[in-house]
CSV table of C-alpha atoms in Angstrom, one decimal:
chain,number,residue,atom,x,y,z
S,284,UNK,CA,23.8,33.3,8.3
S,285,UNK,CA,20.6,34.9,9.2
S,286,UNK,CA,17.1,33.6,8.1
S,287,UNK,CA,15.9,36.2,6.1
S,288,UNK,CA,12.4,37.2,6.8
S,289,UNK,CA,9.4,36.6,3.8
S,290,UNK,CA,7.2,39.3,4.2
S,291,UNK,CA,6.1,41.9,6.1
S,292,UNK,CA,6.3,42.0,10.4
S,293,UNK,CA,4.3,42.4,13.4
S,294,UNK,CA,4.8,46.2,13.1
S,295,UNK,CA,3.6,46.2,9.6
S,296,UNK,CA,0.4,44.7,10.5
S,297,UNK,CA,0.0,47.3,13.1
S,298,UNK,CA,0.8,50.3,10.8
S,299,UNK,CA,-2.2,48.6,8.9
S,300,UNK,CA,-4.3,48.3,11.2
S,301,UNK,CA,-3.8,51.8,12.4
S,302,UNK,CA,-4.4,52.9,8.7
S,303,UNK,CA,-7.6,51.2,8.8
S,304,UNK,CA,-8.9,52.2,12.0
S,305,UNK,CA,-7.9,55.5,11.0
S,306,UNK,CA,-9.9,55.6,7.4
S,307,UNK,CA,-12.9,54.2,9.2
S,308,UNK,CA,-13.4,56.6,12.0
S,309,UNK,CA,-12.7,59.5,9.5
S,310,UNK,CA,-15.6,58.0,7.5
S,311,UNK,CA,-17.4,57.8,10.1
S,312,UNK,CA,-16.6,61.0,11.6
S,313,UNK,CA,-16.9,62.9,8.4
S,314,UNK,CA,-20.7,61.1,8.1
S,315,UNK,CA,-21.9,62.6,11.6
S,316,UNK,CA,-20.1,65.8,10.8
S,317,UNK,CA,-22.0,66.8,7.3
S,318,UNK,CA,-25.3,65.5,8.6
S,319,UNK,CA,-26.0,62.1,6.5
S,320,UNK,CA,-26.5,60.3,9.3
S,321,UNK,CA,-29.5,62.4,9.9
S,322,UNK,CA,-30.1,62.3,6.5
S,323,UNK,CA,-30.1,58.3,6.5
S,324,UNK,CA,-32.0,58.3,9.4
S,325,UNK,CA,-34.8,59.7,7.2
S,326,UNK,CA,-35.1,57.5,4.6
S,327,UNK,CA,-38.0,54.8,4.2
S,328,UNK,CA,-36.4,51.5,5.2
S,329,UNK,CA,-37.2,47.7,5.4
S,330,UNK,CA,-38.3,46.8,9.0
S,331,UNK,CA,-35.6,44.2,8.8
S,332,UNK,CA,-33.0,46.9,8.2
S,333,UNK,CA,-30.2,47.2,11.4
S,334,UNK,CA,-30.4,50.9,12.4
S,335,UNK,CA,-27.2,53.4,10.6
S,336,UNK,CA,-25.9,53.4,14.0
S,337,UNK,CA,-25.4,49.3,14.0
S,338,UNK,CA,-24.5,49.7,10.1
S,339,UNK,CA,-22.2,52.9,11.7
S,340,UNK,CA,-20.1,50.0,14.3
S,341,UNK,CA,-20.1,47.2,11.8
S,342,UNK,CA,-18.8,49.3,9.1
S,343,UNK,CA,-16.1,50.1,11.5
S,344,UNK,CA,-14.5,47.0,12.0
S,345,UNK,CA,-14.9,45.3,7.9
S,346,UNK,CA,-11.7,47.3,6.7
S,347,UNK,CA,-9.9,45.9,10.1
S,348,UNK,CA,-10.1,42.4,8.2
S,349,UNK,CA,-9.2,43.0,5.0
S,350,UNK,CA,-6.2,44.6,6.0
S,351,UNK,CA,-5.1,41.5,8.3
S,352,UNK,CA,-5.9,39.7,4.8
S,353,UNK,CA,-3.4,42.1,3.4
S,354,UNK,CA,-1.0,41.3,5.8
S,355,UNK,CA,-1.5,37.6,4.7
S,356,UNK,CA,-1.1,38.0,1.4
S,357,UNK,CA,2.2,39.9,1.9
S,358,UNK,CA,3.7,37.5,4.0
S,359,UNK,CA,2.6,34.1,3.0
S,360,UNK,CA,1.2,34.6,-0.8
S,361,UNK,CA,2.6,32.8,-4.1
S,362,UNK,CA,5.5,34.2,-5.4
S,363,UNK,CA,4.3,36.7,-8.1
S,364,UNK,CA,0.7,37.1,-6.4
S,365,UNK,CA,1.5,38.8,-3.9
S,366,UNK,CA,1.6,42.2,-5.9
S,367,UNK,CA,-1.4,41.4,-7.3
S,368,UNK,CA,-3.1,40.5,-4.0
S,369,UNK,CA,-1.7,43.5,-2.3
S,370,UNK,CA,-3.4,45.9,-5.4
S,371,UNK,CA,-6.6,44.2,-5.0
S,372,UNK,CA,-6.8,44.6,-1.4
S,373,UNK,CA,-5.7,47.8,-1.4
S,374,UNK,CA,-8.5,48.7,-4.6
S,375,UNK,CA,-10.9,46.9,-1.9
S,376,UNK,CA,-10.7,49.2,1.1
S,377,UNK,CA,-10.6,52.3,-1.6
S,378,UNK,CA,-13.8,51.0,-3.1
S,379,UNK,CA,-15.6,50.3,0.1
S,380,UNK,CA,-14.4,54.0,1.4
S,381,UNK,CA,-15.9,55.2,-2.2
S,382,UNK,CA,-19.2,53.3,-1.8
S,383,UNK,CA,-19.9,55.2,1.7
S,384,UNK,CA,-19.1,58.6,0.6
S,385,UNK,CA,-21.1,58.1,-3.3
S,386,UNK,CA,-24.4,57.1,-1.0
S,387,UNK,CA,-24.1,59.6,1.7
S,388,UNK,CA,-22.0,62.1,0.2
S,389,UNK,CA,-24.4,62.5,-3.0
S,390,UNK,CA,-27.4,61.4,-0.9
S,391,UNK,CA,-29.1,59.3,-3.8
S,392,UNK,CA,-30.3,55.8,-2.8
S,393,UNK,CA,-29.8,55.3,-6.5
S,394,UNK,CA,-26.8,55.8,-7.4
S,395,UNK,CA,-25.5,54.1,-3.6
S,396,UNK,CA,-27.1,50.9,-5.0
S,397,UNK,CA,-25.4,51.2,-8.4
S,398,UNK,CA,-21.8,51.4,-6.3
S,399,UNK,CA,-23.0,48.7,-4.2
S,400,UNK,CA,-23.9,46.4,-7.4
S,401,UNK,CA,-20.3,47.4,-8.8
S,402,UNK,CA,-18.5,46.8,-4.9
S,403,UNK,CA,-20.4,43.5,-4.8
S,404,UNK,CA,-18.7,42.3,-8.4
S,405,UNK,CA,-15.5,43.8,-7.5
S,406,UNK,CA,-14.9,42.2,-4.2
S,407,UNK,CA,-16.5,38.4,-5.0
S,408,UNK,CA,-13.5,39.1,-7.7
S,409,UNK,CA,-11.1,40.0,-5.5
S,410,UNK,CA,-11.6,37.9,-2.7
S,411,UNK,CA,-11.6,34.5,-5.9
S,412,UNK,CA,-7.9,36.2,-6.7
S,413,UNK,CA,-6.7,36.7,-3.5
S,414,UNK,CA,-7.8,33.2,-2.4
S,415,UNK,CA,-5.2,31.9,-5.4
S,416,UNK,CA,-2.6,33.9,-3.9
S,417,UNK,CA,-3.2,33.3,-0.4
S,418,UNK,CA,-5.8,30.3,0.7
S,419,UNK,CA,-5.9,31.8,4.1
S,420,UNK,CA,-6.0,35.7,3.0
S,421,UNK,CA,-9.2,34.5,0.5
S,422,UNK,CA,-11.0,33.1,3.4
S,423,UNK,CA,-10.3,36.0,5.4
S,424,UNK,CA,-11.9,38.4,2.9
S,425,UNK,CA,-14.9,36.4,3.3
S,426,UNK,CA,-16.0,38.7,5.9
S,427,UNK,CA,-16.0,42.2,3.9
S,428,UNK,CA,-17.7,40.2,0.8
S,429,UNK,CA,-20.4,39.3,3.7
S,430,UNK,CA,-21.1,42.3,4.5
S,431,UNK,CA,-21.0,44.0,1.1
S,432,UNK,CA,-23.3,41.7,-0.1
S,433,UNK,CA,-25.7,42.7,3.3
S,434,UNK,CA,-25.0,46.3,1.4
S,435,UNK,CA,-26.1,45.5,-1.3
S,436,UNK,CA,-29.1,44.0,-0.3
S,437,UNK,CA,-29.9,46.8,1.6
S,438,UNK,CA,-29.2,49.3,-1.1
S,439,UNK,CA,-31.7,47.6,-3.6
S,440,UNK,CA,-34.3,48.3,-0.5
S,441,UNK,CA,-33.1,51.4,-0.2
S,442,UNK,CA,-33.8,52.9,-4.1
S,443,UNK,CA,-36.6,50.7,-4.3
S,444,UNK,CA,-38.4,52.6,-0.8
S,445,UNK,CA,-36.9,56.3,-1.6
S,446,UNK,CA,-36.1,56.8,-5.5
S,447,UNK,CA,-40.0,57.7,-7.0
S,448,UNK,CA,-37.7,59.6,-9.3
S,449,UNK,CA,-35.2,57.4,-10.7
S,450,UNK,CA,-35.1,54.1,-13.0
S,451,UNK,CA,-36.0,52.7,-9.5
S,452,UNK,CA,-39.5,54.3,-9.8
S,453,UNK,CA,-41.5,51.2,-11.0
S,454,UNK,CA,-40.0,48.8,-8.7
């Protein structure tokens, strides 16, 4: 009798990573296309700030490893994690997608520091439940929590430079 398989293939990971690659450069198209980039670009930043551009490329390639994570989690996680790793994955890249389009869609430092405070929460919780699930999947999501954290650092700089306005004024 055949082995059967546990979890999803080769071509599954592909279909992923063609998803992802797909989600980013349609963020990053739609950004170029609407004119926040040349909005961003006129913002007051830290001089330790990368330019949008850099931001732009890295930005590009984060989704690429949580859905390799996914992928993980699918094919090696604890039996009855897996469902839940998969949903918080999945709530992950849909979260980090909502993040870029509240700050450049809306165009308020503000409110982009506010979803990166709420991003930041959601994926140090994620990546803690996916590590149960998955040891090497956790450690994988290491990478987007990195760099949301770099967001979020950034997006306190951000409000506090460019939003007089806001409850950010005094800072």
């Amino acid at each position: 009798m055949a082995e059967k398989r546990h979890g999803p293939g080769v071509i599954t990971l592909l279909v992923y990573m063609i998803g992802a690659a797909s989600l980013a450069g349609g963020l990053s198209g739609w950004l170029h296309a609407t004119g926040a980039m040349d909005w961003a670009k006129t913002l007051e930043a830290p001089d330790w700030a990368p330019s949008f551009e850099l931001m732009n490329l890295i930005g590009l390639l984060i989704p690429v490893f949580a859905v390799i994570a996914l992928w993980i989690v699918q094919r090696t996680g604890k039996n009855g994690m897996r469902l839940l790793g998969t949903l918080l994955i999945a709530l992950l890249l849909a979260g980090m997608s909502a993040q870029v389009c509240i700050f450049f869609g809306l165009r308020d430092p503000s409110l982009g520091f506010l979803a990166a405070m709420i991003m930041w929460v959601y994926t140090l919780f994620a990546t803690g439940l996916v590590g149960r699930a998955s040891t090497p999947a956790g450690v994988l999501l290491w990478i987007p929590f990195a760099w949301v954290t770099a967001l979020l650092v950034m997006g306190f700089e951000f409000m506090r430079l460019n939003a007089a306005g806001t409850f950010a004024g005094g800072l």
